[in-house]
Amino acid sequence: MEAGRARATGGDVLRIEGLRVSFVTHGHMGEVVKGVSLRVPAGRTVALVGESGSGKTVISQAVMGLLPRNGFVTDGRILFSDPAKNLKAPGHVIDIAALERDGRKIRKLRGGRIGMIFQEPMSSLSPVHTIGNQIEEALQLHRPHPRREARAVTEQMLGLVGFRDPHRSYDQYPFELSGGLRQRAMLAMALICRPALLIADEPTTALDVTIQAQVLKLMKELQREIGMAILLITHDLGVVANMADEVVVVYRGQVMEAGPVEDIFRRPGHPYLKALLKASPDFDMKPGERLVALREVAPAPPAEFLRRDAGRGAEPTPLLSVRNLRKSYGGKKGGGILAVDDVSFDVLRGQCLGLVGESGSGKSTVGHMIMRSRTADAGTITYHDPAGPIDVRALEGAALRAFRPRMQMIFQDPVSSLSPRMTVLDIIREPMIIQNRGDGAEQKRRAVELMECVGLDPRFLSRYPHSFSGGQRQRIGIARALALNPDLIICDEPVSALDVSVQAQVLNLLKDLQASLGLTYLFISHNLAVVHYMAARIAVMARGRIVEIGPRDVIFRAPAHPYTRSLLKAVPQPDLDRRLDFASCVPTMSVSDPASWPECFRAGTPGGLAMLDLGGGHAVLADSACTVRDLTAA
């Protein structure tokens, strides 16, 4: 359809009517978007919500004209009404679905009048070009400027999205930037041409809670300044509650429910939407309350070789003690960047200790040093075996190999942590083969039992990881971690890459396994709601140090350290009555920068900070000269 022939969309920048999208695979055409209709009004934010595989990203690709070569719009219209052109020619509308694929008209719209932020900024940015070059390229394609003027416009946009030194940042490469800054660079690239519509596909999924709050605040401010409409694609209902004016809920390519954000959260009608709302962990959950997964996993009773009864019902004692752990990178003999500085904590037998903090705080490094996959510079790691304490750092050779089954790890990315060239049976058997546990028949029998234990059909053992969903792959990772019947499992961001509904499945499974097998967890995460659900005690890390540690209820009810308070304040909750106050929860400087903390939490003299006991197992890192009263006043 030619521009201007479609009927006017009124005040809507984007209107999708009866959109159907199909993909051709192996000669068969399968429909993935089935008659979707939605609208995005000018200056408003519409959230497109649903699980992975629901068709959210395919809808955005159709709007941008970026469908894969085997993807086709088979029916429906995608009507784009540019407010700038409507001033000159009222009723000017373009049907994007009817435009020639990769033709001049769609290329002019894409990146010019319609901007897009992709989910993973590292893979979306070229590693061999500077940030400034990439943003300026988008400008020159759609709004050509003289070279010097183009750089000035680019630096102005870098400053607008929060880069402190735009002139220096222009010449930096993506690998030199943090995840939050890379996402800001993507935002600058999408906004450099001042688009009428911004499509944000999971723009904060991979970001820490404080950086996420900064990016969300920035999007709101730029929306007000530019007057653009936003189509926000996400599965995080906390982000939806804080950003959206209207919500469209999709499931398997169909719209289940749509309406104003007030109606969606206060008066949900469709069972799928109600289930999504119940699947999100929040701070109001009572002890023993479970998340409600959309499709609950029903694990079988644990196999005999996994059972353990020692210590059940007794007062919890330390299983692992970490003292004065230290690790630095980039220098000789302990010099360079200090990643972990004087970290000490206990993990009690049969309990879960949550280790939380922003990216770069050192929490994953601590987990890897405990596992001996990285070498600590100093400190002790003591495993309390019934036969006597074991110095984990001192183990070498055969002794280390014999000890390794006691501790296992569940990794963050269920895709890259499983070999694509191995079947599920080989993946689960591998630890048993390395440790010489049983013959081939025994190993296969245990693999079958482990699959049942994590709620997967043993008939899938002959399949490869690519044929499973993200949640199923993570359950395979859990089965592999259980293969050697460990006492301690280190969970390194095990659900950060999963949808909220799949996340609920995996978290419930981990809790069930802990209860039935007496497992002990060190749960590493930046998601405070997830840690609140899983952990009995919580340690908060900032810049390589534990700044606060204590029972879960105390940490969330009465946090003592300003960094902990800032983290809690920045969590977007799926509750319209507790929306983020962007003015107070997003400070001008990093919340992990000691310069932003009150004086009692900064060292007055070198070595002046120490863990101050607040009672009941609650301690906070503060100047040793300060009293509890001083900290309360701060």
Steps between C-alpha positions, in 0.01 A plus 500: 500500500637840412571757768193701582244254363439316826234655721618737773595354837376799702741568787681167458857495375474124443194288443524127430185338360455123471871428454592145404862386460616157386840331467596243240713217639579180305230588248229537765343837585427550869307800632656669806303828516126438468287807437660745746354852525637781717564874497773731629370858557727801452709584806384186688662169601335170411646183654491174305515224763542124472734205534781405261343352189180702536580704187598834658832538320356376168238778518775759554703354211198531273457866598868569428500299176762269649330161473741216412501390136274204580248724680201656320209728588208298364216733602423823682629856497772687689398865474763760590390863529795740533391806706763716326358425155141531621566865576556558127268235360228396747400134474840392361527129586737226380411130505838346589372149430447593134845655447764322295734303725832689531365764262586870516182596690545251786871586530408866531260424786723249680743681726366837386136537606486163682784423741572172675693391809599134493517264796872422510712813449833314472390290202313793343804731492797455267812409702735658243341845481488768768174590668509843337551355150200272536264766632620753241444248220128483590487881488677531164279234337179691573599860574836574331719761674849638432758281680585742782136590559401131502753430776363790703141370462616149597682625810193703596288182482759305705471768767120485479497125574727540802864465389703718737776578248342482152815620320706213647219245471465570126838329444439200729426149380206290635730268700621803699149574627287337770170332408306808610711736288474267197122509535515881519707499179227289334244751625703789352520317166123444497422862592763692301247569220224594746258221395124517530490139629751313717480120524681379812544118498581389857719810547588431866492119532878462532552804724543540875208642691661843551616528137154382390340783699737748335415377147124502571520854640700607196240353261222689679693829490588465131142404419380826657769702322461348151130413529550151356280195544655186655416135434661324798551124465564324831407212728584700817169612649683732742633697202151501344340643817753784506516586129181410311183696429340205323577127502452227238542140623589243233522120520593271210454777246158618620386794715357364824417834663559869434415824674620788719767406755257569787253238373769244421650502851192574712238304305674224300249288310680228303636195690836536319545858625399399853757218488774739380429735791521211751827366349705808594683487836444806719596626845155434649518122470448321829739229631419173325291666227577365152514666163222388266660377179286500183607142430613343823788250488418180688834345605506138604610402853880517527698192403654288774856606415404868559349457845675628811374518858802616696435809706126524421310688770814607687609860553662616172879500512740648241563277200735753339697783662665772291744735673686808369472393134685726259546509121649759264545516122736675263809531717786296642514377860152613598507838326258630237121509536374363831196285408445336841624666818497333845175302451385279791178302553359160604259282301291297745426134428159449339440875451531746213726805522418769244789706363370816331651807336547677169703365208867543580446482877703176517224255592556257209877515559439386859299201371773404253772523767299269726470256208876535436436604138683823589792536741466725803791730592437468874253371756363161607215280374415230755261213429366347823498125441378268781848345494666838551545840331640508145711793376359534147771744384777258598361203303704388199508210254321183604375654825330786312349260248362281780348808672331655196177292517419669835435834323339556161384804301192604301599761241327817385452424132328166436593523129877552510555280809381185317705355215298507176688189380399279791168330564325557832607152609866581430471836680357341816738200487813710450557584873447132590748389234763748622454383860478128409151463652352169384508325163312609186174330599507649851576845361207478258268385780607798710451735202142371464437558872651850482278593203194391697631687805505832309166439328619401151398197297788244495413429135668835421845369601594435137423858395742792467472826700376707202171310499408622851361829630707723730326371812547138396870562428541649846337190652753288306772716661347431842495124427868514405581688823318230701673208321776466763263552795665822628445660840537859375375646170612845389223655290647782289206708368314177409174670392613840368468385136151350547143630464305569816283188458797270428691672780221398740535135387877493558486681837228266628705202380811625683298547821345152467842342447642687799218371721509139375878460473622727780705706253691814590502793255715805442259696279666781301266753338431868434122439517400586856148359469643160396750502788218594741312189383796260518734607782484478879796734541629768263842657446517826299817574299625833363837562335647169614394518867205368697334816633213332684400149603208366701171307504279559199216670691736742674680595177172578324318655798779704657805532268785683671740576212416780251597273210248234609232766539576632149471151350164439666368842398584434132308170466200545266207312652188381313285722721344827383489627860878463540639649184861613489572857597749566220603829661626331818591146389732611218794696648739713295797277589540122532332361812807278554732805512601554866505875430117484487477337846479675840829550681455206740512258207821644354843422639641802679840334510647209301357178639246691705200296382384194694187285529292652783273249676141626520371189678301197383759405240471840331825685425595801288831631364568837662773718645619331818476834681123523440235366740169329426329830582717679244403247232130534581526877468678465164 
